[in-house]
Backbone as numpy.savetxt, mean C-alpha at the origin, in Angstrom:
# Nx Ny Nz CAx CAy CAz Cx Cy Cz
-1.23 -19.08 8.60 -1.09 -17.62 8.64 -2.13 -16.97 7.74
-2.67 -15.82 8.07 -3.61 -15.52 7.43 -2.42 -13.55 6.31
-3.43 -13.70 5.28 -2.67 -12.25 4.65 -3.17 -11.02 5.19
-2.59 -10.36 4.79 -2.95 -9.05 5.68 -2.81 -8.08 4.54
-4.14 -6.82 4.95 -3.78 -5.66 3.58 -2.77 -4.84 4.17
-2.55 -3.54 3.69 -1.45 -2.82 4.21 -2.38 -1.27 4.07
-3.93 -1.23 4.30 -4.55 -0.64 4.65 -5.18 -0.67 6.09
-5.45 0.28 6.86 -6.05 -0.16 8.29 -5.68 1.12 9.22
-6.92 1.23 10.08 -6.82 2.43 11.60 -6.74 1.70 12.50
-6.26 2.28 13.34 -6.14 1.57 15.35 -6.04 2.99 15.96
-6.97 2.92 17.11 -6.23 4.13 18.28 -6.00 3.42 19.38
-5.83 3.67 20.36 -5.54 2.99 21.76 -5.06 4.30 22.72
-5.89 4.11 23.82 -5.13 5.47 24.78 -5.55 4.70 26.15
-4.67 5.30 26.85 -5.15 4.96 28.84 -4.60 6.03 29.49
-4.38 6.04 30.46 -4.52 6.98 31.24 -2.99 6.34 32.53
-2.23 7.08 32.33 -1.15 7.08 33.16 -0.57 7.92 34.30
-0.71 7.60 35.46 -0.54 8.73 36.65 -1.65 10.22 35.85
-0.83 11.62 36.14 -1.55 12.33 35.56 -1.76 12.87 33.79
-1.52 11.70 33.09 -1.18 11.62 31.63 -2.32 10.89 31.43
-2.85 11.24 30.10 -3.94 10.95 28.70 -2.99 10.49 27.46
-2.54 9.42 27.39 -1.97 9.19 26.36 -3.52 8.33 25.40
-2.38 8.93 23.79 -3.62 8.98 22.86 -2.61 8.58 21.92
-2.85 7.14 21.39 -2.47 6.92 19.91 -3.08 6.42 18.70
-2.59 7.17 17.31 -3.51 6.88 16.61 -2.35 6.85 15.62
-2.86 5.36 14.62 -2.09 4.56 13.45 -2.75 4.81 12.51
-2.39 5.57 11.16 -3.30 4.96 10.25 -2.06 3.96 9.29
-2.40 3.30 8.48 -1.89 2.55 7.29 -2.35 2.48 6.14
-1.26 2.62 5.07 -2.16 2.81 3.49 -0.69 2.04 2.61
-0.99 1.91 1.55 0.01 1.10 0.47 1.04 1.73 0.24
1.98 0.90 0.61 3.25 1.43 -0.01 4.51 0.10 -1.05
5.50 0.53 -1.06 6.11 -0.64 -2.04 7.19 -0.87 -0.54
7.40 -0.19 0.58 8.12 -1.12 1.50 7.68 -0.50 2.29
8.31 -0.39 3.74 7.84 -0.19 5.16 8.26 1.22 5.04
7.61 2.21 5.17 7.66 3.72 5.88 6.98 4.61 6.93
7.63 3.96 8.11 7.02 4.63 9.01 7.39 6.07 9.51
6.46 6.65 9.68 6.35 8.42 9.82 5.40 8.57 11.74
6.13 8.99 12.49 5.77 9.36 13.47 5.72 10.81 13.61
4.34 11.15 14.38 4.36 12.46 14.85 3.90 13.23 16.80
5.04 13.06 17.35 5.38 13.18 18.18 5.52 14.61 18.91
4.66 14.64 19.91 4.36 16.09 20.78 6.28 16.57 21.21
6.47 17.30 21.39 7.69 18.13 21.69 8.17 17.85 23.27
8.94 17.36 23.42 9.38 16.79 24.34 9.51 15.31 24.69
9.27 14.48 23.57 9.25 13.06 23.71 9.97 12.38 22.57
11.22 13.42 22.32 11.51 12.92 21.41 12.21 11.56 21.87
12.45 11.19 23.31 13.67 9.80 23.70 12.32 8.53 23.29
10.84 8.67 22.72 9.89 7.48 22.61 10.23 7.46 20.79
10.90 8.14 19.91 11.10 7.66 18.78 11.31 6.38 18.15
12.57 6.30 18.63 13.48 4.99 18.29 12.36 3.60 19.11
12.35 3.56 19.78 11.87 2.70 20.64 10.26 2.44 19.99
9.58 3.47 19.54 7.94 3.11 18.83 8.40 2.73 17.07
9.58 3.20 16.78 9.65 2.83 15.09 9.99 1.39 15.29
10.64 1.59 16.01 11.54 -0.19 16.26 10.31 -1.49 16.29
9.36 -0.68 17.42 7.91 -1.47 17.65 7.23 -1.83 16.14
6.92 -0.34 15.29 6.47 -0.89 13.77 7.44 -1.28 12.84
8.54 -1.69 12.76 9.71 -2.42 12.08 9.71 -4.08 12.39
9.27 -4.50 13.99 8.76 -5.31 13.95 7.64 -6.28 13.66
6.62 -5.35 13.67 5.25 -5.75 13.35 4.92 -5.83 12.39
5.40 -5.03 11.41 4.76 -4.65 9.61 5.97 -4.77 8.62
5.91 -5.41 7.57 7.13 -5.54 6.56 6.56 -4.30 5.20
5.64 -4.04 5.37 5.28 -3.42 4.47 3.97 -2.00 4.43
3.94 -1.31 3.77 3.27 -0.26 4.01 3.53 1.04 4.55
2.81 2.32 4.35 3.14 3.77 4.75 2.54 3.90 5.48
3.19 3.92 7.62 2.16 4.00 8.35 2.65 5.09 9.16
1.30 6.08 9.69 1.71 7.28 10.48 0.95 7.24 11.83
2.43 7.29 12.32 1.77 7.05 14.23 1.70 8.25 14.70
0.79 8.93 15.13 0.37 10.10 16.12 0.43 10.19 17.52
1.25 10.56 18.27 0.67 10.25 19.33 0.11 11.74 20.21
-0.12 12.08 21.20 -0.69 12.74 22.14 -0.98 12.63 23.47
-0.32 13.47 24.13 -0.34 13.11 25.40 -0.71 14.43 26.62
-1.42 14.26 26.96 -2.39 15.62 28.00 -2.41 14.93 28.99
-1.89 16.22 30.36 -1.66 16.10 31.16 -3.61 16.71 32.09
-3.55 15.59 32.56 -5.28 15.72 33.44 -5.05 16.48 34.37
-4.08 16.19 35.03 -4.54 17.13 36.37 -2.61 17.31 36.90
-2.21 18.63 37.02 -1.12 19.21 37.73 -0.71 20.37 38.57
0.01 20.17 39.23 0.37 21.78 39.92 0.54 23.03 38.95
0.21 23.92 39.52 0.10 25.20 38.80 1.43 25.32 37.87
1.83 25.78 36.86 3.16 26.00 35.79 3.58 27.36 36.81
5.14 27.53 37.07 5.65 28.65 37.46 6.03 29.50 36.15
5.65 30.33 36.46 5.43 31.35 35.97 6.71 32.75 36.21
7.27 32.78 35.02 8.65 33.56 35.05 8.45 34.69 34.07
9.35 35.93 34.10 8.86 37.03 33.39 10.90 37.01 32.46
10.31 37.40 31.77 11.91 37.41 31.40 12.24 39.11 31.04
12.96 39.65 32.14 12.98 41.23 32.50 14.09 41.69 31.23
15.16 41.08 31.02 16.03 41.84 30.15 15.24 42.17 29.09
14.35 41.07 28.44 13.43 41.25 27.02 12.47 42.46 27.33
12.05 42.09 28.42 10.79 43.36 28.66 11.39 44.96 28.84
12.76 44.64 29.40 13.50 46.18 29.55 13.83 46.56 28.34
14.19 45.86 27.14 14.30 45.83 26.14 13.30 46.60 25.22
11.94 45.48 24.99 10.44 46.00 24.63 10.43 47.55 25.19
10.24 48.11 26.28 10.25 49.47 27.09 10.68 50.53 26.59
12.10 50.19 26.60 13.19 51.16 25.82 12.44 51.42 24.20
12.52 50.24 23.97 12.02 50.28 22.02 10.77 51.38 21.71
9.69 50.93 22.72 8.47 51.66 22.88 8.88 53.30 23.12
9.62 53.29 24.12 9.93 54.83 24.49 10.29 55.56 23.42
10.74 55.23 22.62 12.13 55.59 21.47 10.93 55.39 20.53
10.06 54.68 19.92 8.83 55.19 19.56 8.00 56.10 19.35
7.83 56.31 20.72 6.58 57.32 21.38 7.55 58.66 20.59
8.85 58.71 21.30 9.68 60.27 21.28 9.66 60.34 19.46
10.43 59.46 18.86 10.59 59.75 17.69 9.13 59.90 16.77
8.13 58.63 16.63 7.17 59.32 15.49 5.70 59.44 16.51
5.70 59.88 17.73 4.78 60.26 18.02 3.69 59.06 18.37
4.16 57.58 18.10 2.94 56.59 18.29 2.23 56.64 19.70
1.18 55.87 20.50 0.56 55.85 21.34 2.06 55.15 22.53
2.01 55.82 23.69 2.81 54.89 24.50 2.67 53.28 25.09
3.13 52.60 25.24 2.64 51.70 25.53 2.34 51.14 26.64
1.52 49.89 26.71 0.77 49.80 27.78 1.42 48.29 28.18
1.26 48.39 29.71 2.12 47.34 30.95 1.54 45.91 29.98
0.25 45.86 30.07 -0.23 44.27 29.42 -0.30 44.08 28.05
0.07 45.09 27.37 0.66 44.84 26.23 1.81 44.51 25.96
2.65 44.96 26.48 4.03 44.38 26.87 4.28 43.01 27.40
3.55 42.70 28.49 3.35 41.41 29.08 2.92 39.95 27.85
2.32 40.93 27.09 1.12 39.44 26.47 2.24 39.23 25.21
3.40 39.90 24.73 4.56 39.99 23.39 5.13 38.37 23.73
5.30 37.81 22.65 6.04 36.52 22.79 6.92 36.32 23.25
7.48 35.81 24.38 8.78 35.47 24.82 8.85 36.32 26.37
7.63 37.27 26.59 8.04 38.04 27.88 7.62 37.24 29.40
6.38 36.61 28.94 6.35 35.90 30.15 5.85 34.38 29.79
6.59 33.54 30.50 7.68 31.94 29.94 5.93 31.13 31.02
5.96 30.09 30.85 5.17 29.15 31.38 6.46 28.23 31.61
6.22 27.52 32.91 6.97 26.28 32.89 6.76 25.17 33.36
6.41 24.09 32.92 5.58 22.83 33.62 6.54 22.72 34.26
6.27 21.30 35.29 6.74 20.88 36.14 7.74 19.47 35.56
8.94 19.38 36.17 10.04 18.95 35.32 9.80 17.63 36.02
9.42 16.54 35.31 9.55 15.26 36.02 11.28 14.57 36.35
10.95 13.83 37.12 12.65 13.25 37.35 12.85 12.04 36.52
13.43 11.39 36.52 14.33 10.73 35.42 13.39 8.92 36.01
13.05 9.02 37.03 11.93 7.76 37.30 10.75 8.28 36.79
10.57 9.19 36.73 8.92 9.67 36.60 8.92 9.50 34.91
9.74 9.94 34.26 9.59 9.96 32.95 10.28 8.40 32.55
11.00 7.82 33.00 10.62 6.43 32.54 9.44 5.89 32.65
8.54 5.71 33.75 7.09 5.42 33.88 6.30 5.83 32.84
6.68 7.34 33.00 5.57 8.21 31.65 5.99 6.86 30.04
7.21 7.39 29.98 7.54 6.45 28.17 7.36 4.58 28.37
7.72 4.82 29.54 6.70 3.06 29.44 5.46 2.61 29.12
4.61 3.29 29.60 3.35 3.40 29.48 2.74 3.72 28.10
4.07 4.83 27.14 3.47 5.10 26.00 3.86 4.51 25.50
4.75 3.66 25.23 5.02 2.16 24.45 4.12 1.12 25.16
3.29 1.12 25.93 2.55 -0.18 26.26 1.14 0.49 25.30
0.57 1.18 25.16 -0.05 1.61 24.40 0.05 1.67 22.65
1.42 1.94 22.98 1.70 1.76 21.34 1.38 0.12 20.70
1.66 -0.86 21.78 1.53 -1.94 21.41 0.13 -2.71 21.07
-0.58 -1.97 21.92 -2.22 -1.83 22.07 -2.39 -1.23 20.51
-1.95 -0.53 20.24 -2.54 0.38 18.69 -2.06 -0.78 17.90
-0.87 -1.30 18.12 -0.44 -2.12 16.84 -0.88 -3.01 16.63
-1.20 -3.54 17.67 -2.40 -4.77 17.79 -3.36 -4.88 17.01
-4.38 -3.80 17.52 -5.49 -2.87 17.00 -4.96 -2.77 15.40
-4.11 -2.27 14.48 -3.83 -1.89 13.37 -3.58 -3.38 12.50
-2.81 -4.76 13.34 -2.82 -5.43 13.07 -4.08 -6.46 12.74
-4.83 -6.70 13.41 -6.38 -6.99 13.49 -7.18 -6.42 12.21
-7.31 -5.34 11.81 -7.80 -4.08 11.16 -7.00 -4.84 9.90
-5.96 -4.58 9.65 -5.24 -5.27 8.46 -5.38 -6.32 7.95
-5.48 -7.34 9.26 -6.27 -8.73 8.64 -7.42 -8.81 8.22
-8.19 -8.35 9.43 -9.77 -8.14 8.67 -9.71 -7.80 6.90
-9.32 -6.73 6.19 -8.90 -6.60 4.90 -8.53 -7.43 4.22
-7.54 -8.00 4.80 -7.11 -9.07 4.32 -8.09 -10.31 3.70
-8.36 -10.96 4.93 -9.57 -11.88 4.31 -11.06 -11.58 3.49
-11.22 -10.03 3.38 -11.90 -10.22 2.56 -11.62 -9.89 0.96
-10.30 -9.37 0.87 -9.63 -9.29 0.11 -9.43 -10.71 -0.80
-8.87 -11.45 0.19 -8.34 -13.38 -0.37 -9.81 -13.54 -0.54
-10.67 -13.29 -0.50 -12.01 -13.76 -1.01 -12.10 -13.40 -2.08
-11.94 -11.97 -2.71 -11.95 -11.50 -3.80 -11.00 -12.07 -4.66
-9.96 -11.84 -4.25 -9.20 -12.34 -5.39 -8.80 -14.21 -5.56
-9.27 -14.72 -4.72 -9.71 -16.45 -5.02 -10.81 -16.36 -6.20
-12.18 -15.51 -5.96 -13.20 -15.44 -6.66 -12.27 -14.99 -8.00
-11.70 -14.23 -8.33 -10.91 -13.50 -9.62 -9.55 -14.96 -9.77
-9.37 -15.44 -9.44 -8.32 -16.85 -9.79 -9.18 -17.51 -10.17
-10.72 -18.20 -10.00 -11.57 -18.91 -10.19 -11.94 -18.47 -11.43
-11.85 -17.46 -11.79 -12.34 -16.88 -12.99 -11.42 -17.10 -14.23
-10.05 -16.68 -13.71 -9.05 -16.85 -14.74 -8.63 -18.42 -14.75
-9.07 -19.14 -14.21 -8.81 -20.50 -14.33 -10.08 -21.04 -15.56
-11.63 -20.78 -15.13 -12.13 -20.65 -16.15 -11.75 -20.23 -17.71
-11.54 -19.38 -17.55 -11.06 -19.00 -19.23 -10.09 -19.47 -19.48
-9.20 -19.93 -18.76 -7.96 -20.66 -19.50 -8.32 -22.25 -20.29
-9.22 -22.34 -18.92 -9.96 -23.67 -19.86 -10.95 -23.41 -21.19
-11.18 -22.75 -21.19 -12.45 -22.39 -22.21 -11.37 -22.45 -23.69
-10.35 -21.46 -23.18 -9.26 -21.49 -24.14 -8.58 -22.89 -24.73
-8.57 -23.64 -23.30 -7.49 -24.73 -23.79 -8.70 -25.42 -24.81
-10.45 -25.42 -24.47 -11.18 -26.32 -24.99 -11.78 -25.82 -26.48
-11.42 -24.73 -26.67 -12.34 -24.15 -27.82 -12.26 -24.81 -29.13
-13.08 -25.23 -29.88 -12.99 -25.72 -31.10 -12.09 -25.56 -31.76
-11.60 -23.85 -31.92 -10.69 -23.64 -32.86 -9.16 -24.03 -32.95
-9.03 -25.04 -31.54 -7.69 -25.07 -31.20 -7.41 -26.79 -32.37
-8.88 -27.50 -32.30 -8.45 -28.68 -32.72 -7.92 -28.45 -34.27
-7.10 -29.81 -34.36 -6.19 -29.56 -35.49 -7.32 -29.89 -36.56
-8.31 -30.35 -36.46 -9.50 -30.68 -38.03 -9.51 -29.02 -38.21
-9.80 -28.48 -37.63 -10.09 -26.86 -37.85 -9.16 -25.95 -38.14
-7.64 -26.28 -37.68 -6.60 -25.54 -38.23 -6.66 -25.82 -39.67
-6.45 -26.82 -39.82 -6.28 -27.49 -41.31 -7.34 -26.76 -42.21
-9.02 -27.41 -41.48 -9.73 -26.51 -42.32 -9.35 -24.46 -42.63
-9.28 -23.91 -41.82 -9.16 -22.70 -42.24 -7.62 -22.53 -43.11
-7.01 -23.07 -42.84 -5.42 -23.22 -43.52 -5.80 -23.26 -45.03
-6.66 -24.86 -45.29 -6.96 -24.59 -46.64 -8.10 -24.02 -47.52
-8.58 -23.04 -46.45 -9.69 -22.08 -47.44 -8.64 -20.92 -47.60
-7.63 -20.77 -46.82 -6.74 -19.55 -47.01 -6.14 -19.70 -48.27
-5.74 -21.16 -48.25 -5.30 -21.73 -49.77 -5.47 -21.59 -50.75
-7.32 -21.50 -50.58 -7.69 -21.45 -51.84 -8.14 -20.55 -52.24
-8.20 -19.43 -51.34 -8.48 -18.08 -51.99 -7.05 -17.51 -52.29
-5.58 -18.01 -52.10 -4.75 -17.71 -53.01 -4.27 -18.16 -54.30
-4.67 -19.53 -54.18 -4.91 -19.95 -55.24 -5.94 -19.52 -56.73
-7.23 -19.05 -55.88 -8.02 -18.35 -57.00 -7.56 -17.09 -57.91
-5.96 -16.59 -56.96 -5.97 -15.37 -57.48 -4.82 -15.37 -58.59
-4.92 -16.47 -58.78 -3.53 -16.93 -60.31 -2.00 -17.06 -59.91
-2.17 -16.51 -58.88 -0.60 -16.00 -58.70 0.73 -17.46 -58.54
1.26 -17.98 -58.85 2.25 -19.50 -58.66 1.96 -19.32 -57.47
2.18 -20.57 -57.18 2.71 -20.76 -55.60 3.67 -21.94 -55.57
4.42 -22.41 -54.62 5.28 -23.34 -54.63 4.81 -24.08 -53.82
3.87 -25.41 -54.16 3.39 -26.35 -52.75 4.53 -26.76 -51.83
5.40 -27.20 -52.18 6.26 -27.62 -51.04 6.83 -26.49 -50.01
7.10 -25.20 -50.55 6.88 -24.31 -49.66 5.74 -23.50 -48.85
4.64 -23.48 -49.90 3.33 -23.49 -49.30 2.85 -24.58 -47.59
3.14 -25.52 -47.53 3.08 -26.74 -47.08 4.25 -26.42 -45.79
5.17 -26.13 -46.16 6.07 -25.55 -45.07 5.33 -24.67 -44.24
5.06 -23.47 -44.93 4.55 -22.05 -44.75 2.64 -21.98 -43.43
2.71 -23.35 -43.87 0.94 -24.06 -43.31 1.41 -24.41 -42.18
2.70 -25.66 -42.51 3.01 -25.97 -40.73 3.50 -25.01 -40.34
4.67 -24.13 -40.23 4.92 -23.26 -39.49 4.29 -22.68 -38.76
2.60 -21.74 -39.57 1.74 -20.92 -39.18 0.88 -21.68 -37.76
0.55 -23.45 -38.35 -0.24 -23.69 -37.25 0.90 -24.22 -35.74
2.15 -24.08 -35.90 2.69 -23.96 -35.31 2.84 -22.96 -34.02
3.02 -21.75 -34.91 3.44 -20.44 -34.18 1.94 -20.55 -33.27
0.87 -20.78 -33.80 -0.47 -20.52 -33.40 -1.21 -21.54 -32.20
0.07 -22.47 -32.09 -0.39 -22.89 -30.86 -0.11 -22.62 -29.57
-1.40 -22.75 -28.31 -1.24 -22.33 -27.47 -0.71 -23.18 -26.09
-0.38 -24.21 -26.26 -0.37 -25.41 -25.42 0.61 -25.09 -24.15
1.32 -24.11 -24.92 2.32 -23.71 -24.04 2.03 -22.78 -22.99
1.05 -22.08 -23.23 0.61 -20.55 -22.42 -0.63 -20.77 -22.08
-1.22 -21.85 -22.24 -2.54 -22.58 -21.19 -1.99 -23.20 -19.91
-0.59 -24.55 -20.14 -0.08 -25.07 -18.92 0.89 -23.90 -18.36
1.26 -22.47 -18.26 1.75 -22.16 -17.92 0.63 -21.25 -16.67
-0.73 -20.69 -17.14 -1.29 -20.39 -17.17 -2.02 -21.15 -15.87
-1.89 -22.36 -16.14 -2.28 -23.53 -14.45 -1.82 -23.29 -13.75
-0.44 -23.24 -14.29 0.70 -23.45 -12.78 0.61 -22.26 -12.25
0.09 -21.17 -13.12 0.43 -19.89 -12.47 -0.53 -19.94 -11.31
-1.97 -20.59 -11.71 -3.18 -20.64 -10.76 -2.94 -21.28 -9.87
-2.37 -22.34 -9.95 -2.07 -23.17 -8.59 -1.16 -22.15 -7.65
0.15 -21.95 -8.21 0.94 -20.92 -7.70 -0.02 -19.77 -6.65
-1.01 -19.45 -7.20 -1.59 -18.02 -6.78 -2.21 -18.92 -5.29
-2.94 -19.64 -6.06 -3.64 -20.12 -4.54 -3.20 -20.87 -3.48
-1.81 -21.41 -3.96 -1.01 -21.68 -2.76 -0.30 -20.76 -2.16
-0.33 -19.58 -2.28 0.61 -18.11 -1.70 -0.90 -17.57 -1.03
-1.90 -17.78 -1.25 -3.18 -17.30 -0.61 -3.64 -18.17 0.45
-3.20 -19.53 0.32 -3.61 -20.25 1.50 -2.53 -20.34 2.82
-1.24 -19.90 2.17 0.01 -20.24 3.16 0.01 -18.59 3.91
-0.51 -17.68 3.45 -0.94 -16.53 4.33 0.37 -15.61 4.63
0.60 -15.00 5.16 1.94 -14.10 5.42 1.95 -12.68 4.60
3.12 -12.58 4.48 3.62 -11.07 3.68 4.03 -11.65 2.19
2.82 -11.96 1.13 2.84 -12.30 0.02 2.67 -11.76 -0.78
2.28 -10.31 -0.75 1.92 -9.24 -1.47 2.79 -9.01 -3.14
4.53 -8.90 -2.54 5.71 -8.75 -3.69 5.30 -10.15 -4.53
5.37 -11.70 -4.10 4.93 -12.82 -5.08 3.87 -12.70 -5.66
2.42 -12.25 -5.19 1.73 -12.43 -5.50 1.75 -11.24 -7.00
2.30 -9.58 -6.65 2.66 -8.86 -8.07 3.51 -9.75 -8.90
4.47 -10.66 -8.61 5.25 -10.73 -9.56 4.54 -12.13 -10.60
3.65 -12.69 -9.68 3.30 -13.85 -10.43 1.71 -13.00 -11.32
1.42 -11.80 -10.69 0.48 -11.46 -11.87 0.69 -10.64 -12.84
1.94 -10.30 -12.78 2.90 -10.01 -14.14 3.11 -11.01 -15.11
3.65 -12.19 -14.40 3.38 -13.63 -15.31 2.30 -14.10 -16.34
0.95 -14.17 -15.37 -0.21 -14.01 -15.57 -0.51 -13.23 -17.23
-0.30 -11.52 -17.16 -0.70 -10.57 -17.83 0.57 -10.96 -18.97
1.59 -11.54 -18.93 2.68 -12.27 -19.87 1.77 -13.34 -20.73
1.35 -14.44 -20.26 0.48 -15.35 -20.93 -0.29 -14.53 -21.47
-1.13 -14.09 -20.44 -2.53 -13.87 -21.64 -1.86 -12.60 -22.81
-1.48 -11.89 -22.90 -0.51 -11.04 -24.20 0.09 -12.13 -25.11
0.49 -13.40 -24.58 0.79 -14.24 -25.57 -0.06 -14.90 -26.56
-0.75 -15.12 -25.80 -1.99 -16.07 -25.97 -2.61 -15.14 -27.09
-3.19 -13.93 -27.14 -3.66 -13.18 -27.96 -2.90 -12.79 -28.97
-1.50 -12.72 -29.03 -0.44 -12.12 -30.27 -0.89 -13.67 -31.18
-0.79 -14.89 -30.48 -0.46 -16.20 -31.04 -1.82 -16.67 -31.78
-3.25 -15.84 -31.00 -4.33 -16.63 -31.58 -4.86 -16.27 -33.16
-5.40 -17.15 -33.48 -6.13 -17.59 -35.13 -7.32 -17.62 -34.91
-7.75 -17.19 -33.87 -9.43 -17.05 -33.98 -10.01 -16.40 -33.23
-11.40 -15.75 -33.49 -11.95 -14.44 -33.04 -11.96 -15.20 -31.21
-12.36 -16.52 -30.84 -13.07 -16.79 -30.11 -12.02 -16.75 -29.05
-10.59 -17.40 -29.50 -9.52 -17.32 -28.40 -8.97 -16.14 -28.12
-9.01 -15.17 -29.48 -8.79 -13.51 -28.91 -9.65 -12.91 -27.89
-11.59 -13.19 -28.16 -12.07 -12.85 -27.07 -11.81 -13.31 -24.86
-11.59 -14.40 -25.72 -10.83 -15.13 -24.01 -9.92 -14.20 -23.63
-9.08 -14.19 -24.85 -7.61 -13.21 -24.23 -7.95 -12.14 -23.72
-8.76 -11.52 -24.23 -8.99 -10.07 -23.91 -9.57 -10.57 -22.69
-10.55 -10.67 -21.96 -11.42 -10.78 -20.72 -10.30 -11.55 -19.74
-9.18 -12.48 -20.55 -8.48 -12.71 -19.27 -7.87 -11.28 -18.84
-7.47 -10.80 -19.68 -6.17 -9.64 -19.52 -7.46 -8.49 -18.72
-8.68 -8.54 -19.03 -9.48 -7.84 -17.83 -9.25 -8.38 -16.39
-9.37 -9.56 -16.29 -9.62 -10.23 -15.20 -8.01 -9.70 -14.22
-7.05 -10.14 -14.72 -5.57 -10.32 -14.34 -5.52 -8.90 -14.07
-6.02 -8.27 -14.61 -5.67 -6.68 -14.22 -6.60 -6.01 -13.05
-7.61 -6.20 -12.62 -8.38 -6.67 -11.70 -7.57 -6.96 -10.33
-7.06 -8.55 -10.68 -6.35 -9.10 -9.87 -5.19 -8.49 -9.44
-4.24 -7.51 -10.23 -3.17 -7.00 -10.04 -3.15 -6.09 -9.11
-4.68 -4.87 -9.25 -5.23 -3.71 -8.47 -5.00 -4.54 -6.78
-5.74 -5.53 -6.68 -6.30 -5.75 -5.63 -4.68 -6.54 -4.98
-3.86 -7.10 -5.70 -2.37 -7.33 -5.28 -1.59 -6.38 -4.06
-1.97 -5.34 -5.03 -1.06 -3.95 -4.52 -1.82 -3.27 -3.03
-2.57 -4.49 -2.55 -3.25 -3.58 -1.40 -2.89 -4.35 -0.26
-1.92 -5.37 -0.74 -1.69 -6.65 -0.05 0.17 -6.57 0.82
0.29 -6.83 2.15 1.46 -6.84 2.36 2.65 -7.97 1.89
């Protein structure tokens, strides 16, 4: 299975008896599935039936389906006047004119007022408009397709990026696990120059608690623990990148993990060189996190 972003366009349209159907998907990030349709007036019975279509297809993301549908070629609209409103309008006008004197009014002015004269397409029958909403769900499927494709494409170049950004943080973890300052000749050494510049300063000290106070410190200060955690996390990452699917939620939660170590790793370190690691991992991981959130 390959991953997919939860960014991506599709349109898809054909042409049905005398219908132009036109659909258009876009997709952008979200934290679960929200689909938003916007649907011409009179179609509201293709709702249920096109959400249902993206409920199946997508687990994740804010996607808005458009659709549109123009009619190419039909019989003339009958054409109705609606007389009570216009006898209405008439009267109002008259009662106008008499009371403040305005201009009387005129026949096609009256005519052109909202609501006086009605348009009415032609009413399909109950076969004709199943055909019609068939057709716009066979299209819809065409877009999702289209949106699906589009998503993957992202996708893989996405898992490129962020393999390249795992490759990286695998690097520094090693650099970390290897750095001089971790070996114990070097704890010891800086332990006892610390020594001895307290020592220079007169003050008692108690060696046997001193000596305590040494192991403890190079204790707390090791990292052994938040380097192998730090693997597994890498292995982890790149086996959720190779097994492909809707990995997006694991993949945030394991680079929360991630940004856990390296904060450890830096509270715990004793030297400039493993703080600098820390820091550039906690660049890297954060990097990696951005590019998470684009992921289904």
């Amino acid at each position: 299975m390959t991953i997919e972003s939860m960014t991506g366009f599709a349109r898809a349209s054909a042409q049905a008896g005398d219908d132009r159907i036109v659909w258009e998907l876009k997709s952008v990030n979200g934290k679960g599935l929200d689909a938003r349709l916007r649907l011409p007036p009179g179609f509201e019975s293709i709702e249920q039936p096109a959400r249902q279509a993206l409920q199946k297809t997508f687990q994740r993301g804010n996607i808005y389906a458009n659709l549109s549908v123009a009619r190419l070629s039909a019989a003339p609209a009958a054409v109705t006047v609606n007389e009570t409103l216009l006898v209405e309008l008439a009267t109002l006008a008259q009662r106008l004119e008499h009371d403040f004197g305005v201009a009387p009014a005129r026949a096609d002015g009256l005519l052109a007022l909202r609501g006086v004269i009605e348009m009415q397409e032609s009413i399909l029958d109950d076969d004709a408009r199943a055909a019609r909403d068939a057709a716009i769900l066979i299209v819809l499927d065409e877009a999702l397709a289209g949106l699906t494709a589009a998503r993957r494409e992202e996708g893989r170049a996405l898992k490129t990026i962020m393999l390249g950004q795992i490759d990286r943080i695998e690097s520094l973890t090693e650099r970390a696990a290897a750095d001089p300052s971790r070996d114990p000749a070097a704890i010891r050494l800086r332990l006892a120059e610390q020594v001895r510049l307290l020592l220079e300063t007169g003050a008692p000290l108690d060696e046997t608690r001193l000596n305590a106070e040494a192991a403890y410190l190079a204790t707390k200060a090791d990292i052994r623990e938040e380097i192998d955690r730090l693997r597994t996390h890498i292995a982890s990452a790149r086996t959720l990148l190779a097994g492909g699917g809707a990995v997006g939620r694991r993949l945030d939660f394991l680079s929360q993990e991630f940004n856990r170590e390296s904060n450890t790793l830096c509270s715990k370190s004793n030297a400039a060189a493993i703080t600098a690691i820390g820091l550039e991992l906690k660049a890297v991981i954060d990097q990696f996190r951005e590019q998470v959130q684009n992921l289904e």
